[in-house]
Tab-separated table of C-alpha atoms and ligand atoms in Angstrom:
chain	number	residue	atom	x	y	z
A	30	UNK	CA	0.000	0.000	0.000
A	31	UNK	CA	1.232	3.478	-0.852
A	32	UNK	CA	0.938	6.541	1.361
A	33	UNK	CA	-2.096	7.561	-0.642
A	34	UNK	CA	-5.021	5.171	-0.674
A	35	UNK	CA	-7.835	5.061	-3.199
A	36	UNK	CA	-11.121	3.662	-1.906
A	37	UNK	CA	-13.701	2.926	-4.620
A	38	UNK	CA	-17.231	3.322	-3.244
A	39	UNK	CA	-19.347	0.318	-4.200
A	40	UNK	CA	-22.439	2.508	-3.991
A	41	UNK	CA	-21.936	3.133	-7.715
A	42	UNK	CA	-21.098	-0.490	-8.579
A	43	UNK	CA	-23.497	-2.832	-10.377
A	44	UNK	CA	-25.055	-4.526	-7.334
A	45	UNK	CA	-26.228	-7.448	-9.467
A	46	UNK	CA	-22.545	-8.292	-10.061
A	47	UNK	CA	-21.046	-6.995	-6.816
A	48	UNK	CA	-18.396	-9.704	-6.341
A	49	UNK	CA	-17.052	-9.222	-9.861
A	50	UNK	CA	-17.147	-5.440	-9.515
A	51	UNK	CA	-15.121	-5.545	-6.306
A	52	UNK	CA	-12.634	-8.016	-7.817
A	53	UNK	CA	-12.257	-5.665	-10.780
A	54	UNK	CA	-11.463	-2.552	-8.724
A	55	UNK	CA	-9.035	-4.495	-6.541
A	56	UNK	CA	-7.295	-5.819	-9.667
A	57	UNK	CA	-7.234	-2.196	-10.860
A	58	UNK	CA	-5.319	-1.199	-7.726
A	59	UNK	CA	-7.880	-0.217	-5.078
A	60	UNK	CA	-6.385	0.020	-1.583
A	61	UNK	CA	-9.698	-0.158	0.323
A	62	UNK	CA	-13.303	-0.937	-0.507
A	63	UNK	CA	-15.550	1.913	0.656
A	64	UNK	CA	-18.867	0.514	1.915
A	65	UNK	CA	-21.697	3.058	2.298
A	66	UNK	CA	-24.390	2.100	4.791
A	67	UNK	CA	-27.589	4.191	4.584
A	68	UNK	CA	-30.741	3.675	6.647
A	69	UNK	CA	-33.524	5.860	5.157
A	70	UNK	CA	-33.560	7.687	8.519
A	71	UNK	CA	-30.275	9.488	9.136
A	72	UNK	CA	-30.001	9.891	5.347
A	73	UNK	CA	-32.810	9.633	2.786
A	74	UNK	CA	-31.559	6.485	1.083
A	75	UNK	CA	-31.257	2.794	1.874
A	76	UNK	CA	-28.324	0.600	0.922
A	77	UNK	CA	-26.530	-2.455	2.279
A	78	UNK	CA	-25.697	-3.968	5.663
A	79	UNK	CA	-23.525	-6.530	7.463
A	80	UNK	CA	-24.568	-9.606	5.405
A	81	UNK	CA	-23.228	-7.943	2.250
A	82	UNK	CA	-19.967	-7.069	4.026
A	83	UNK	CA	-19.642	-10.682	5.189
A	84	UNK	CA	-20.437	-11.961	1.693
A	85	UNK	CA	-17.622	-9.838	0.231
A	86	UNK	CA	-15.185	-11.206	2.803
A	87	UNK	CA	-16.264	-14.781	2.020
A	88	UNK	CA	-15.917	-13.979	-1.658
A	89	UNK	CA	-12.232	-13.382	-0.911
A	90	UNK	CA	-11.904	-9.611	-0.599
A	91	UNK	CA	-8.583	-9.210	1.187
A	92	UNK	CA	-8.187	-5.397	1.198
A	93	UNK	CA	-9.725	-3.593	4.203
A	94	UNK	CA	-13.428	-2.825	3.999
A	95	UNK	CA	-13.966	0.829	4.877
A	96	UNK	CA	-17.464	0.942	6.375
A	97	UNK	CA	-19.099	4.380	6.313
A	98	UNK	CA	-22.142	4.332	8.583
A	99	UNK	CA	-24.836	6.851	7.707
A	100	UNK	CA	-27.268	5.386	10.228
A	101	UNK	CA	-28.970	6.352	13.483
A	102	UNK	CA	-28.607	4.832	16.036
A	103	UNK	CA	-24.986	3.848	15.442
A	104	UNK	CA	-24.001	1.524	18.312
A	105	UNK	CA	-26.497	-1.293	17.669
A	106	UNK	CA	-24.955	-2.127	14.300
A	107	UNK	CA	-21.223	-1.827	15.183
A	108	UNK	CA	-20.698	-5.393	16.546
A	109	UNK	CA	-22.492	-6.823	13.500
A	110	UNK	CA	-20.110	-5.041	11.144
A	111	UNK	CA	-17.092	-6.135	13.197
A	112	UNK	CA	-18.256	-9.755	12.914
A	113	UNK	CA	-18.866	-9.245	9.199
A	114	UNK	CA	-15.206	-8.347	8.689
A	115	UNK	CA	-15.134	-4.536	8.596
A	116	UNK	CA	-11.696	-2.886	8.798
A	117	UNK	CA	-12.479	0.785	9.400
A	118	UNK	CA	-15.865	1.856	10.775
A	119	UNK	CA	-16.723	5.564	10.476
A	120	UNK	CA	-19.831	7.256	11.822
A	121	UNK	CA	-21.362	10.737	11.940
A	122	UNK	CA	-21.167	12.434	15.354
A	123	UNK	CA	-24.684	13.859	14.980
A	124	UNK	CA	-26.017	10.314	14.721
A	125	UNK	CA	-24.491	9.069	17.998
A	126	UNK	CA	-25.786	9.860	21.499
A	127	UNK	CA	-22.346	9.327	23.055
A	128	UNK	CA	-19.548	9.856	20.576
A	129	UNK	CA	-16.701	8.728	22.825
A	130	UNK	CA	-18.578	5.534	23.705
A	131	UNK	CA	-19.133	4.723	20.032
A	132	UNK	CA	-15.419	5.209	19.276
A	133	UNK	CA	-14.522	2.856	22.160
A	134	UNK	CA	-17.086	0.321	20.981
A	135	UNK	CA	-15.591	0.220	17.480
A	136	UNK	CA	-12.074	-0.181	18.937
A	137	UNK	CA	-13.155	-2.876	21.430
A	138	UNK	CA	-14.591	-4.885	18.562
A	139	UNK	CA	-11.218	-4.881	16.816
A	140	UNK	CA	-12.016	-2.293	14.140
A	141	UNK	CA	-10.442	1.076	13.387
A	142	UNK	CA	-12.673	4.035	14.318
A	143	UNK	CA	-13.336	6.995	12.059
A	144	UNK	CA	-15.405	10.162	12.494
A	145	UNK	CA	-17.287	11.498	9.454
A	146	UNK	CA	-17.857	15.251	9.192
A	147	UNK	CA	-20.641	16.628	6.996
A	148	UNK	CA	-20.039	19.812	4.983
A	149	UNK	CA	-21.591	21.976	7.744
A	150	UNK	CA	-20.267	19.993	10.731
A	151	UNK	CA	-17.745	21.995	12.777
A	152	UNK	CA	-14.278	20.666	13.608
A	153	UNK	CA	-14.958	21.020	17.354
A	154	UNK	CA	-16.117	17.399	17.265
A	155	UNK	CA	-12.413	16.513	16.986
A	156	UNK	CA	-11.410	18.417	20.159
A	157	UNK	CA	-11.600	15.417	22.500
A	158	UNK	CA	-11.766	12.598	19.971
A	159	UNK	CA	-8.902	12.964	17.486
A	160	UNK	CA	-6.376	11.161	19.681
A	161	UNK	CA	-8.672	8.114	19.739
A	162	UNK	CA	-9.403	7.996	16.004
A	163	UNK	CA	-7.665	6.176	13.165
A	164	UNK	CA	-9.465	8.133	10.448
A	165	UNK	CA	-11.249	11.422	9.847
A	166	UNK	CA	-13.666	11.394	6.923
A	167	UNK	CA	-14.380	14.813	5.436
A	168	UNK	CA	-17.586	14.774	3.418
A	169	UNK	CA	-17.350	16.866	0.260
A	170	UNK	CA	-21.051	16.313	-0.503
A	171	UNK	CA	-24.059	15.947	1.768
A	172	UNK	CA	-24.368	12.250	2.597
A	173	UNK	CA	-26.989	10.081	0.976
A	174	UNK	CA	-26.251	9.720	-2.711
A	175	UNK	CA	-23.461	9.009	-5.156
A	176	UNK	CA	-22.785	11.190	-8.154
A	177	UNK	CA	-23.154	14.598	-6.452
A	178	UNK	CA	-21.008	17.646	-7.127
A	179	UNK	CA	-17.909	18.289	-4.958
A	180	UNK	CA	-18.432	21.133	-2.428
A	181	UNK	CA	-15.259	23.298	-2.610
A	182	UNK	CA	-15.257	24.358	1.078
A	183	UNK	CA	-14.205	20.757	1.844
A	184	UNK	CA	-10.694	21.767	0.755
A	185	UNK	CA	-10.372	24.333	3.551
A	186	UNK	CA	-11.724	21.768	5.973
A	187	UNK	CA	-9.185	19.163	4.831
A	188	UNK	CA	-6.393	21.674	5.405
A	189	UNK	CA	-7.652	22.429	8.901
A	190	UNK	CA	-7.987	18.740	9.829
A	191	UNK	CA	-4.511	18.027	8.432
A	192	UNK	CA	-3.094	20.757	10.705
A	193	UNK	CA	-4.806	19.160	13.704
A	194	UNK	CA	-3.524	15.677	12.806
A	195	UNK	CA	0.022	17.021	12.602
A	196	UNK	CA	-0.175	18.240	16.198
A	197	UNK	CA	-1.092	14.888	17.754
A	198	UNK	CA	1.937	12.882	16.601
A	199	UNK	CA	0.239	9.624	15.667
A	200	UNK	CA	-1.007	8.471	12.291
A	201	UNK	CA	-4.633	9.271	11.481
A	202	UNK	CA	-5.876	8.797	7.923
A	203	UNK	CA	-7.568	11.830	6.335
A	204	UNK	CA	-10.243	10.707	3.904
A	205	UNK	CA	-12.272	12.795	1.469
A	206	UNK	CA	-15.627	11.471	0.283
A	207	UNK	CA	-18.000	12.822	-2.352
A	208	UNK	CA	-17.604	14.089	-5.896
A	209	UNK	CA	-13.924	13.114	-6.063
A	210	UNK	CA	-12.650	12.562	-9.605
A	211	UNK	CA	-9.505	12.763	-11.726
A	212	UNK	CA	-10.007	16.533	-12.154
A	213	UNK	CA	-10.079	17.441	-8.434
A	214	UNK	CA	-8.172	14.642	-6.671
A	215	UNK	CA	-4.921	16.618	-6.832
A	216	UNK	CA	-6.518	19.584	-5.045
A	217	UNK	CA	-7.729	17.187	-2.329
A	218	UNK	CA	-4.233	15.721	-1.945
A	219	UNK	CA	-2.725	19.223	-1.807
A	220	UNK	CA	-5.196	20.114	0.950
A	221	UNK	CA	-3.925	17.158	2.977
A	222	UNK	CA	-6.146	14.182	2.131
A	223	UNK	CA	-4.340	10.832	1.954
A	224	UNK	CA	-7.366	8.583	1.377
A	225	UNK	CA	-9.731	9.218	-1.525
A	226	UNK	CA	-13.224	7.786	-1.892
A	227	UNK	CA	-14.554	7.763	-5.444
A	228	UNK	CA	-17.736	6.040	-6.537
A	229	UNK	CA	-19.223	7.305	-9.781
A	230	UNK	CA	-15.836	8.491	-11.098
A	231	UNK	CA	-14.519	4.907	-10.968
A	232	UNK	CA	-17.551	2.676	-11.496
A	233	UNK	CA	-18.958	5.052	-14.105
A	234	UNK	CA	-15.772	4.820	-16.156
A	235	UNK	CA	-15.137	2.284	-18.918
A	236	UNK	CA	-11.688	1.212	-17.677
A	237	UNK	CA	-11.273	1.080	-13.880
A	238	UNK	CA	-7.498	0.527	-14.033
A	239	UNK	CA	-7.030	3.518	-16.344
A	240	UNK	CA	-9.098	5.713	-14.012
A	241	UNK	CA	-7.145	4.612	-10.942
A	242	UNK	CA	-3.874	5.182	-12.813
A	243	UNK	CA	-5.008	8.670	-13.842
A	244	UNK	CA	-5.968	9.450	-10.230
A	245	UNK	CA	-2.585	8.251	-8.925
A	246	UNK	CA	-0.791	10.259	-11.612
A	247	UNK	CA	-2.618	13.403	-10.470
A	248	UNK	CA	-1.683	12.731	-6.850
A	249	UNK	CA	1.971	12.023	-7.558
A	250	UNK	CA	2.270	15.094	-9.799
A	251	UNK	CA	1.716	17.267	-6.715
B	308	DX5	C1	-22.253	9.662	-0.186
B	308	DX5	C2	-21.298	8.522	0.056
B	308	DX5	C3	-20.154	8.457	-0.873
B	308	DX5	C4	-20.537	8.212	-2.309
B	308	DX5	C5	-19.498	8.845	-3.156
B	308	DX5	O1	-23.150	9.733	0.870
B	308	DX5	O2	-20.761	8.611	1.372
B	308	DX5	O3	-19.204	7.478	-0.441
B	308	DX5	O4	-20.612	6.848	-2.668
B	308	DX5	O5	-19.918	8.753	-4.467
B	308	DX5	P1	-19.331	9.752	-5.562
B	308	DX5	O6	-17.859	9.488	-5.642
B	308	DX5	O7	-20.069	9.339	-6.789
B	308	DX5	O8	-19.642	11.138	-5.107
B	309	ZN	ZN1	-19.105	7.206	1.884
């Protein structure tokens, strides 16, 4: 794995051929598989849950599964995802009654905790949590759907989170999620992101390997 990770979001994959789709992006060089969980409650859409995560593991997916929970409540579902083979589990602070408890719960179940910040969510949520996190997910769209347009203020937010991560002296991944494509991935990397979620830009392209190569070329041309 390189210092920069690309995490294709299977939200934009062909769900009727999910195993093949995941194999294809891994063969194309994906570092993580981003797994969007939506509950038609915290966000106005409904997607996939622990059985699908477990099925991907049984299918042979060896790269970490990066579970992005857009659900309320959060805690009930965490042990199920740990059992299903999740690597990272990120959640939205607004969706948890007790943020610190949820972080501990994810860690206790052997997964790596992440906090997901919506475009209008302030960074104060990191004040007492950053030292316990393995990942900060900066949303560059409002959560709920793939294929939305990148919100430019996410770049300033990435810069600010990167500055905070530098002060704590332990590795925390900085992930950007929403509207990321070949044309703006370099700006995200320059702002400090090291982990890049892309759904429609990858699964909507004809050649996944070519798209991943183009994204990596943009990042390394920084
Ligand atoms: C949005 C999801 C994203 C989404 C990204 O709520 O969290 O992970 O799949 O899709 P694109 O890359 O198409 O914006
Ligand atoms: Zn996501």
